[in-house]
Coordinates of C-alpha atoms in Angstrom, one line a residue:
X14 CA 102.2 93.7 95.1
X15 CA 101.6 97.3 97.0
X16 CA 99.9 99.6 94.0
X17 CA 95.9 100.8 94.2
X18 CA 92.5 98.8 94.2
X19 CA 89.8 100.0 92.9
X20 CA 86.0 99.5 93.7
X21 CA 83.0 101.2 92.2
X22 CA 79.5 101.7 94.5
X23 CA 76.9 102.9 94.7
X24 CA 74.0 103.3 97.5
X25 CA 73.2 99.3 97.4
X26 CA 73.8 96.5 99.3
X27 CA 75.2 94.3 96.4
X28 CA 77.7 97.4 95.2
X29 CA 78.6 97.2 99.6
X30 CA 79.0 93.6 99.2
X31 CA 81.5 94.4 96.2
X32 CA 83.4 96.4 98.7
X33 CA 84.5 94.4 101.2
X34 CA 85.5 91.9 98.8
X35 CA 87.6 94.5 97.5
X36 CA 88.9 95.4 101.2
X37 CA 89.8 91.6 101.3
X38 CA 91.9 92.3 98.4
X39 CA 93.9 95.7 99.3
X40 CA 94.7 94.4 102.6
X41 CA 95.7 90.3 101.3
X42 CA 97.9 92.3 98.6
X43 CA 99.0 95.2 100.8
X44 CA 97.4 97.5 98.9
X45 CA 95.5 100.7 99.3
X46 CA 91.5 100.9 98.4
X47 CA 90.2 103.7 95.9
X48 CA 86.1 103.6 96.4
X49 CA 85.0 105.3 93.7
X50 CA 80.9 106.6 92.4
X51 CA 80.2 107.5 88.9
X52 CA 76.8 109.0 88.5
X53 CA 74.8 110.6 86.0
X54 CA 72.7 112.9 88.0
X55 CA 72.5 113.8 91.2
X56 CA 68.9 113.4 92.6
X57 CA 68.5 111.0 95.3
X58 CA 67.9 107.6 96.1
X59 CA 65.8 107.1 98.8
X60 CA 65.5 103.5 100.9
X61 CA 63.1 102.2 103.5
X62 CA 59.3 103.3 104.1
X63 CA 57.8 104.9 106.7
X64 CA 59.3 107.0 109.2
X65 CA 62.5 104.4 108.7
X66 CA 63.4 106.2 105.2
X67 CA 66.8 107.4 104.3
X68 CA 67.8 109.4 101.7
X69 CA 71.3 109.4 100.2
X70 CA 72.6 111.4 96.9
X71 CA 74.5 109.4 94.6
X72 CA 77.9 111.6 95.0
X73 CA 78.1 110.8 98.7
X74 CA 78.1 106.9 98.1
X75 CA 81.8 106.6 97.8
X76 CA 82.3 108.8 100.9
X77 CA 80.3 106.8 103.0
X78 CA 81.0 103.5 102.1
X79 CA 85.1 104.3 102.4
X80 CA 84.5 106.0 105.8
X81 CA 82.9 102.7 107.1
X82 CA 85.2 100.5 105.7
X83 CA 88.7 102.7 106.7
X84 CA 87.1 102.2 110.1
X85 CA 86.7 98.3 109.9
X86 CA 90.7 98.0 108.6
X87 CA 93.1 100.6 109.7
X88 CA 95.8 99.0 108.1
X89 CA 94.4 99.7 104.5
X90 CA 94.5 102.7 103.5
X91 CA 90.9 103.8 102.1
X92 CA 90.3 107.0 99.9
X93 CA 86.9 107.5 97.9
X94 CA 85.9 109.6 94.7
X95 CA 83.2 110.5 92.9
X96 CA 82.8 111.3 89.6
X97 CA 79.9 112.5 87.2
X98 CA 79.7 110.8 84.3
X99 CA 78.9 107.1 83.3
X100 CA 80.0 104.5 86.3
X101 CA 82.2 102.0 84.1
X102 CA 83.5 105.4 82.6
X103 CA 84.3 106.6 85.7
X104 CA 85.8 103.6 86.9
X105 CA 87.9 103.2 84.2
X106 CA 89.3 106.9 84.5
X107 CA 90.3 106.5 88.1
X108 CA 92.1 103.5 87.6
X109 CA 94.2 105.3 84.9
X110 CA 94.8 108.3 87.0
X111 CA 96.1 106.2 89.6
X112 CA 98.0 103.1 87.7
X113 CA 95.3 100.6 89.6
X114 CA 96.3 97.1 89.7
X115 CA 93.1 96.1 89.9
X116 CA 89.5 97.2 89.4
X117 CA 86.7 95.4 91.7
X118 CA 83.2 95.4 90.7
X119 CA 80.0 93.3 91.8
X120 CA 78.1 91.3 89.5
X121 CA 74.5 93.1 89.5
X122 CA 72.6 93.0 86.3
X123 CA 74.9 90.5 84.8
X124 CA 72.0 87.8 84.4
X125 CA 68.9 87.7 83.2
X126 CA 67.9 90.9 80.4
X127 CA 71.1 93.0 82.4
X128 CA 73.0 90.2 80.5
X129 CA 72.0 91.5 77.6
X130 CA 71.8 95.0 77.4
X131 CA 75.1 95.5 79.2
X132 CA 76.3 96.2 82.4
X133 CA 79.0 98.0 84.4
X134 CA 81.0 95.1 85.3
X135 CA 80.6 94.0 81.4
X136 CA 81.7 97.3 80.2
X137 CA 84.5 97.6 83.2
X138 CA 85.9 94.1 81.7
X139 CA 86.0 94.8 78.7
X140 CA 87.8 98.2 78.7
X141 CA 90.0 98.6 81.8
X142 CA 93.4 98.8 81.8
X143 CA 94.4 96.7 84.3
X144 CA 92.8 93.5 85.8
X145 CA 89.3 93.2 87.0
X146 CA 87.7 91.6 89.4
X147 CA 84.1 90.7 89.6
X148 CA 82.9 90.3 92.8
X149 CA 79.9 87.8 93.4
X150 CA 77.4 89.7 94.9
X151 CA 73.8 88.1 94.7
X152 CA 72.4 86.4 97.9
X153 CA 71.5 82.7 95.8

């Protein structure tokens, strides 16, 4: 198949878990990954408590997570973007710049009231241009 995958992230653990999914994909297609961030604003997330607290900006996301997994598979080639503006809009642009084959994207706040007020994946789905993966991503 050869072409482009794309994943969106963010700082969380279900959008890393979308990720390596994604990684799984590139390399069983022989593909190369596209780890992309769309955010609205950049003030930062911060995680832990204590003196165990790490702050990360929302821009960086893509950087870091396609660093770490480039380094984990050095036969897929792994490049990373990020983009201001609404994720799914983001997404969806980067896929179109780069004729994706396939867009991945975990299923966070697709149950319960995320359902219904929409959701990235939901919104990815329904718009993309190509295909579109949705990753399972909760722990249950």
């Amino acid at each position: 198949m050869s072409g482009v995958v794309v994943v969106g992230v963010d700082a969380s653990a279900s959008a890393r878990k979308a990720a390596e999914v994604a990684l799984d994909l590139a390399e069983s297609l022989g593909a190369s990954l596209h780890v992309v961030t769309g955010f609205e604003s950049e003030s930062p997330e911060t995680f832990g408590s204590g003196s165990d607290q790490v702050t990360v900006f929302r821009g960086d996301s893509a950087q870091h997570v396609a660093e770490s997994l480039g380094v984990s598979r050095p036969g897929v080639q792994v490049t990373h973007f990020a983009s201001r503006g609404k994720p799914a809009d983001s997404l969806i642009k980067e896929a179109i710049r780069l004729d994706a084959r396939l867009i991945v994207v975990g299923n966070r706040r697709m149950r319960g009231i995320g359902r219904l007020l929409g959701s990235v994946a939901n919104s990815v789905a329904h718009n993309a241009p190509c295909d579109v993966y949705i990753a399972n991503t909760y722990e249950d």
